[in-house]
mmCIF file with all atom_site columns, C-alpha atoms in Angstrom:
data_model
loop_
_atom_site.group_PDB
_atom_site.id
_atom_site.type_symbol
_atom_site.label_atom_id
_atom_site.label_alt_id
_atom_site.label_comp_id
_atom_site.label_asym_id
_atom_site.label_entity_id
_atom_site.label_seq_id
_atom_site.pdbx_PDB_ins_code
_atom_site.Cartn_x
_atom_site.Cartn_y
_atom_site.Cartn_z
_atom_site.occupancy
_atom_site.B_iso_or_equiv
_atom_site.pdbx_formal_charge
_atom_site.auth_seq_id
_atom_site.auth_comp_id
_atom_site.auth_asym_id
_atom_site.auth_atom_id
_atom_site.pdbx_PDB_model_num
ATOM 1   C CA . UNK A 1 1   ? -139.485 36.766 -84.859 1.00 65.00 ? 1   UNK A CA 1
ATOM 2   C CA . UNK A 1 2   ? -135.714 37.510 -86.087 1.00 70.00 ? 2   UNK A CA 1
ATOM 3   C CA . UNK A 1 3   ? -133.993 34.898 -88.392 1.00 74.00 ? 3   UNK A CA 1
ATOM 4   C CA . UNK A 1 4   ? -131.939 32.911 -86.764 1.00 66.00 ? 4   UNK A CA 1
ATOM 5   C CA . UNK A 1 5   ? -127.739 33.349 -85.948 1.00 62.00 ? 5   UNK A CA 1
ATOM 6   C CA . UNK A 1 6   ? -127.202 29.767 -85.596 1.00 70.00 ? 6   UNK A CA 1
ATOM 7   C CA . UNK A 1 7   ? -127.743 26.131 -83.955 1.00 74.00 ? 7   UNK A CA 1
ATOM 8   C CA . UNK A 1 8   ? -126.931 24.999 -79.843 1.00 71.00 ? 8   UNK A CA 1
ATOM 9   C CA . UNK A 1 9   ? -123.806 22.607 -81.168 1.00 78.00 ? 9   UNK A CA 1
ATOM 10  C CA . UNK A 1 10  ? -123.519 22.129 -77.523 1.00 84.00 ? 10  UNK A CA 1
ATOM 11  C CA . UNK A 1 11  ? -123.883 22.449 -73.957 1.00 89.00 ? 11  UNK A CA 1
ATOM 12  C CA . UNK A 1 12  ? -120.115 22.411 -72.683 1.00 89.00 ? 12  UNK A CA 1
ATOM 13  C CA . UNK A 1 13  ? -120.055 21.812 -68.907 1.00 93.00 ? 13  UNK A CA 1
ATOM 14  C CA . UNK A 1 14  ? -116.485 22.652 -67.586 1.00 91.00 ? 14  UNK A CA 1
ATOM 15  C CA . UNK A 1 15  ? -115.461 20.110 -64.493 1.00 93.00 ? 15  UNK A CA 1
ATOM 16  C CA . UNK A 1 16  ? -111.702 18.529 -63.415 1.00 93.00 ? 16  UNK A CA 1
ATOM 17  C CA . UNK A 1 17  ? -112.663 15.280 -64.380 1.00 95.00 ? 17  UNK A CA 1
ATOM 18  C CA . UNK A 1 18  ? -114.585 15.499 -67.981 1.00 96.00 ? 18  UNK A CA 1
ATOM 19  C CA . UNK A 1 19  ? -114.514 12.073 -69.112 1.00 97.00 ? 19  UNK A CA 1
ATOM 20  C CA . UNK A 1 20  ? -116.217 10.795 -64.796 1.00 97.00 ? 20  UNK A CA 1
ATOM 21  C CA . UNK A 1 21  ? -118.381 13.662 -65.576 1.00 97.00 ? 21  UNK A CA 1
ATOM 22  C CA . UNK A 1 22  ? -119.392 12.800 -68.865 1.00 97.00 ? 22  UNK A CA 1
ATOM 23  C CA . UNK A 1 23  ? -119.817 9.485  -67.935 1.00 97.00 ? 23  UNK A CA 1
ATOM 24  C CA . UNK A 1 24  ? -121.868 10.328 -65.189 1.00 97.00 ? 24  UNK A CA 1
ATOM 25  C CA . UNK A 1 25  ? -124.205 12.429 -67.543 1.00 96.00 ? 25  UNK A CA 1
ATOM 26  C CA . UNK A 1 26  ? -123.919 9.529  -70.025 1.00 96.00 ? 26  UNK A CA 1
ATOM 27  C CA . UNK A 1 27  ? -125.694 7.334  -67.242 1.00 96.00 ? 27  UNK A CA 1
ATOM 28  C CA . UNK A 1 28  ? -128.217 9.893  -66.380 1.00 96.00 ? 28  UNK A CA 1
ATOM 29  C CA . UNK A 1 29  ? -129.299 11.082 -69.433 1.00 93.00 ? 29  UNK A CA 1
ATOM 30  C CA . UNK A 1 30  ? -129.285 7.703  -71.458 1.00 93.00 ? 30  UNK A CA 1
ATOM 31  C CA . UNK A 1 31  ? -126.410 9.623  -74.281 1.00 93.00 ? 31  UNK A CA 1
ATOM 32  C CA . UNK A 1 32  ? -123.766 7.337  -75.921 1.00 94.00 ? 32  UNK A CA 1
ATOM 33  C CA . UNK A 1 33  ? -119.859 8.931  -75.722 1.00 94.00 ? 33  UNK A CA 1
ATOM 34  C CA . UNK A 1 34  ? -118.979 9.284  -78.885 1.00 91.00 ? 34  UNK A CA 1
ATOM 35  C CA . UNK A 1 35  ? -114.864 9.352  -79.137 1.00 90.00 ? 35  UNK A CA 1
ATOM 36  C CA . UNK A 1 36  ? -114.467 10.674 -82.838 1.00 87.00 ? 36  UNK A CA 1
ATOM 37  C CA . UNK A 1 37  ? -115.530 14.269 -81.192 1.00 83.00 ? 37  UNK A CA 1
ATOM 38  C CA . UNK A 1 38  ? -113.591 13.837 -77.922 1.00 87.00 ? 38  UNK A CA 1
ATOM 39  C CA . UNK A 1 39  ? -110.234 14.810 -77.381 1.00 91.00 ? 39  UNK A CA 1
ATOM 40  C CA . UNK A 1 40  ? -109.234 12.479 -74.608 1.00 93.00 ? 40  UNK A CA 1
ATOM 41  C CA . UNK A 1 41  ? -109.621 12.670 -71.221 1.00 94.00 ? 41  UNK A CA 1
ATOM 42  C CA . UNK A 1 42  ? -109.903 17.589 -71.846 1.00 95.00 ? 42  UNK A CA 1
ATOM 43  C CA . UNK A 1 43  ? -112.790 17.341 -73.580 1.00 93.00 ? 43  UNK A CA 1
ATOM 44  C CA . UNK A 1 44  ? -115.507 14.607 -73.545 1.00 96.00 ? 44  UNK A CA 1
ATOM 45  C CA . UNK A 1 45  ? -118.819 14.705 -76.061 1.00 92.00 ? 45  UNK A CA 1
ATOM 46  C CA . UNK A 1 46  ? -121.599 12.968 -75.261 1.00 94.00 ? 46  UNK A CA 1
ATOM 47  C CA . UNK A 1 47  ? -124.706 12.517 -77.779 1.00 92.00 ? 47  UNK A CA 1
ATOM 48  C CA . UNK A 1 48  ? -123.833 12.852 -81.355 1.00 77.00 ? 48  UNK A CA 1
ATOM 49  C CA . UNK A 1 49  ? -122.197 14.955 -84.104 1.00 71.00 ? 49  UNK A CA 1
ATOM 50  C CA . UNK A 1 50  ? -122.517 18.858 -84.729 1.00 66.00 ? 50  UNK A CA 1
ATOM 51  C CA . UNK A 1 51  ? -126.790 19.729 -85.036 1.00 68.00 ? 51  UNK A CA 1
ATOM 52  C CA . UNK A 1 52  ? -127.595 16.883 -83.859 1.00 74.00 ? 52  UNK A CA 1
ATOM 53  C CA . UNK A 1 53  ? -129.719 17.437 -80.053 1.00 78.00 ? 53  UNK A CA 1
ATOM 54  C CA . UNK A 1 54  ? -128.955 16.597 -77.255 1.00 83.00 ? 54  UNK A CA 1
ATOM 55  C CA . UNK A 1 55  ? -125.349 17.167 -77.387 1.00 88.00 ? 55  UNK A CA 1
ATOM 56  C CA . UNK A 1 56  ? -123.248 18.047 -73.997 1.00 93.00 ? 56  UNK A CA 1
ATOM 57  C CA . UNK A 1 57  ? -119.484 18.817 -73.618 1.00 91.00 ? 57  UNK A CA 1
ATOM 58  C CA . UNK A 1 58  ? -117.437 18.138 -71.327 1.00 94.00 ? 58  UNK A CA 1
ATOM 59  C CA . UNK A 1 59  ? -114.053 19.893 -70.749 1.00 93.00 ? 59  UNK A CA 1
ATOM 60  C CA . UNK A 1 60  ? -110.945 20.106 -68.527 1.00 95.00 ? 60  UNK A CA 1
ATOM 61  C CA . UNK A 1 61  ? -111.366 22.917 -65.846 1.00 91.00 ? 61  UNK A CA 1
ATOM 62  C CA . UNK A 1 62  ? -108.538 22.460 -63.166 1.00 89.00 ? 62  UNK A CA 1
ATOM 63  C CA . UNK A 1 63  ? -109.097 25.456 -60.712 1.00 89.00 ? 63  UNK A CA 1
ATOM 64  C CA . UNK A 1 64  ? -112.888 25.157 -61.075 1.00 88.00 ? 64  UNK A CA 1
ATOM 65  C CA . UNK A 1 65  ? -114.884 27.094 -58.301 1.00 88.00 ? 65  UNK A CA 1
ATOM 66  C CA . UNK A 1 66  ? -117.577 24.957 -58.362 1.00 86.00 ? 66  UNK A CA 1
ATOM 67  C CA . UNK A 1 67  ? -121.286 26.508 -57.125 1.00 87.00 ? 67  UNK A CA 1
ATOM 68  C CA . UNK A 1 68  ? -122.640 26.216 -53.949 1.00 87.00 ? 68  UNK A CA 1
ATOM 69  C CA . UNK A 1 69  ? -126.438 25.866 -54.297 1.00 83.00 ? 69  UNK A CA 1
ATOM 70  C CA . UNK A 1 70  ? -128.067 28.466 -52.800 1.00 86.00 ? 70  UNK A CA 1
ATOM 71  C CA . UNK A 1 71  ? -125.130 30.821 -52.182 1.00 87.00 ? 71  UNK A CA 1
ATOM 72  C CA . UNK A 1 72  ? -125.061 33.910 -54.171 1.00 86.00 ? 72  UNK A CA 1
ATOM 73  C CA . UNK A 1 73  ? -121.219 34.346 -53.975 1.00 88.00 ? 73  UNK A CA 1
ATOM 74  C CA . UNK A 1 74  ? -120.939 30.734 -56.058 1.00 84.00 ? 74  UNK A CA 1
ATOM 75  C CA . UNK A 1 75  ? -124.289 30.875 -58.084 1.00 79.00 ? 75  UNK A CA 1
ATOM 76  C CA . UNK A 1 76  ? -124.926 27.720 -60.351 1.00 72.00 ? 76  UNK A CA 1
ATOM 77  C CA . UNK A 1 77  ? -123.667 29.243 -63.478 1.00 74.00 ? 77  UNK A CA 1
ATOM 78  C CA . UNK A 1 78  ? -126.182 27.093 -65.263 1.00 76.00 ? 78  UNK A CA 1
ATOM 79  C CA . UNK A 1 79  ? -128.084 23.699 -64.940 1.00 81.00 ? 79  UNK A CA 1
ATOM 80  C CA . UNK A 1 80  ? -129.558 20.843 -66.593 1.00 86.00 ? 80  UNK A CA 1
ATOM 81  C CA . UNK A 1 81  ? -133.365 20.350 -66.402 1.00 85.00 ? 81  UNK A CA 1
ATOM 82  C CA . UNK A 1 82  ? -134.117 16.595 -66.838 1.00 92.00 ? 82  UNK A CA 1
ATOM 83  C CA . UNK A 1 83  ? -137.693 15.007 -67.462 1.00 87.00 ? 83  UNK A CA 1
ATOM 84  C CA . UNK A 1 84  ? -138.139 12.123 -65.435 1.00 92.00 ? 84  UNK A CA 1
ATOM 85  C CA . UNK A 1 85  ? -141.407 9.510  -65.340 1.00 90.00 ? 85  UNK A CA 1
ATOM 86  C CA . UNK A 1 86  ? -141.009 8.415  -61.723 1.00 93.00 ? 86  UNK A CA 1
ATOM 87  C CA . UNK A 1 87  ? -139.282 11.135 -59.666 1.00 94.00 ? 87  UNK A CA 1
ATOM 88  C CA . UNK A 1 88  ? -139.195 8.092  -56.827 1.00 95.00 ? 88  UNK A CA 1
ATOM 89  C CA . UNK A 1 89  ? -136.849 5.799  -59.221 1.00 93.00 ? 89  UNK A CA 1
ATOM 90  C CA . UNK A 1 90  ? -135.167 8.315  -60.836 1.00 94.00 ? 90  UNK A CA 1
ATOM 91  C CA . UNK A 1 91  ? -133.908 10.011 -57.890 1.00 95.00 ? 91  UNK A CA 1
ATOM 92  C CA . UNK A 1 92  ? -131.956 6.934  -56.244 1.00 95.00 ? 92  UNK A CA 1
ATOM 93  C CA . UNK A 1 93  ? -130.909 6.303  -59.403 1.00 95.00 ? 93  UNK A CA 1
ATOM 94  C CA . UNK A 1 94  ? -129.173 9.832  -59.826 1.00 95.00 ? 94  UNK A CA 1
ATOM 95  C CA . UNK A 1 95  ? -128.129 9.397  -55.499 1.00 96.00 ? 95  UNK A CA 1
ATOM 96  C CA . UNK A 1 96  ? -126.581 6.053  -57.065 1.00 95.00 ? 96  UNK A CA 1
ATOM 97  C CA . UNK A 1 97  ? -124.468 7.612  -59.943 1.00 95.00 ? 97  UNK A CA 1
ATOM 98  C CA . UNK A 1 98  ? -123.015 9.899  -57.754 1.00 97.00 ? 98  UNK A CA 1
ATOM 99  C CA . UNK A 1 99  ? -125.664 12.906 -57.400 1.00 96.00 ? 99  UNK A CA 1
ATOM 100 C CA . UNK A 1 100 ? -126.300 14.523 -54.201 1.00 97.00 ? 100 UNK A CA 1
ATOM 101 C CA . UNK A 1 101 ? -130.111 16.477 -52.999 1.00 97.00 ? 101 UNK A CA 1
ATOM 102 C CA . UNK A 1 102 ? -129.297 19.703 -53.112 1.00 96.00 ? 102 UNK A CA 1
ATOM 103 C CA . UNK A 1 103 ? -131.663 22.798 -50.547 1.00 92.00 ? 103 UNK A CA 1
ATOM 104 C CA . UNK A 1 104 ? -134.504 23.592 -53.251 1.00 83.00 ? 104 UNK A CA 1
ATOM 105 C CA . UNK A 1 105 ? -137.497 22.499 -54.693 1.00 87.00 ? 105 UNK A CA 1
ATOM 106 C CA . UNK A 1 106 ? -140.856 22.973 -55.739 1.00 88.00 ? 106 UNK A CA 1
ATOM 107 C CA . UNK A 1 107 ? -144.585 21.978 -57.977 1.00 91.00 ? 107 UNK A CA 1
ATOM 108 C CA . UNK A 1 108 ? -142.749 19.351 -60.164 1.00 91.00 ? 108 UNK A CA 1
ATOM 109 C CA . UNK A 1 109 ? -138.911 19.770 -59.597 1.00 92.00 ? 109 UNK A CA 1
ATOM 110 C CA . UNK A 1 110 ? -136.094 18.733 -57.427 1.00 94.00 ? 110 UNK A CA 1
ATOM 111 C CA . UNK A 1 111 ? -132.204 20.068 -57.239 1.00 93.00 ? 111 UNK A CA 1
ATOM 112 C CA . UNK A 1 112 ? -129.181 17.856 -57.363 1.00 93.00 ? 112 UNK A CA 1
ATOM 113 C CA . UNK A 1 113 ? -125.597 18.360 -57.869 1.00 94.00 ? 113 UNK A CA 1
ATOM 114 C CA . UNK A 1 114 ? -123.565 16.106 -59.763 1.00 94.00 ? 114 UNK A CA 1
ATOM 115 C CA . UNK A 1 115 ? -119.892 14.713 -58.316 1.00 95.00 ? 115 UNK A CA 1
ATOM 116 C CA . UNK A 1 116 ? -118.545 17.632 -60.063 1.00 90.00 ? 116 UNK A CA 1
ATOM 117 C CA . UNK A 1 117 ? -121.140 20.154 -57.467 1.00 91.00 ? 117 UNK A CA 1
ATOM 118 C CA . UNK A 1 118 ? -122.753 21.577 -60.871 1.00 90.00 ? 118 UNK A CA 1
ATOM 119 C CA . UNK A 1 119 ? -126.663 21.736 -59.662 1.00 89.00 ? 119 UNK A CA 1
ATOM 120 C CA . UNK A 1 120 ? -129.397 20.066 -61.967 1.00 91.00 ? 120 UNK A CA 1
ATOM 121 C CA . UNK A 1 121 ? -133.103 19.896 -61.878 1.00 92.00 ? 121 UNK A CA 1
ATOM 122 C CA . UNK A 1 122 ? -135.135 16.509 -62.084 1.00 92.00 ? 122 UNK A CA 1
ATOM 123 C CA . UNK A 1 123 ? -138.608 17.446 -62.671 1.00 93.00 ? 123 UNK A CA 1
ATOM 124 C CA . UNK A 1 124 ? -142.175 15.795 -63.637 1.00 89.00 ? 124 UNK A CA 1
ATOM 125 C CA . UNK A 1 125 ? -145.281 17.018 -64.773 1.00 82.00 ? 125 UNK A CA 1
#
């Protein structure tokens, strides 16, 4: 094992409307909005101060070319795996928040898009 170079600070997601997408993930993951670490509507942080996990930031990207799952011309770029206890209940809540179901699922996961088009998976054991 090699020595650690650093610690993950944040997972940063580019999107056209950071505050709206942060609101979606705040509800989906139960993470608080951290105004002290946010910068208006251009940079919005969920989670906690640096060094506390999980921590997700949303950064304004007006000309974002959203991924189009599963099109390799517009790859997913990143995705989050979210563990849930009850997939059916979790799916209904995610869809009510503005998620949409995407093609693709496997043993223990289903694929969705957040309101800005980023793929994520709801996973269960």
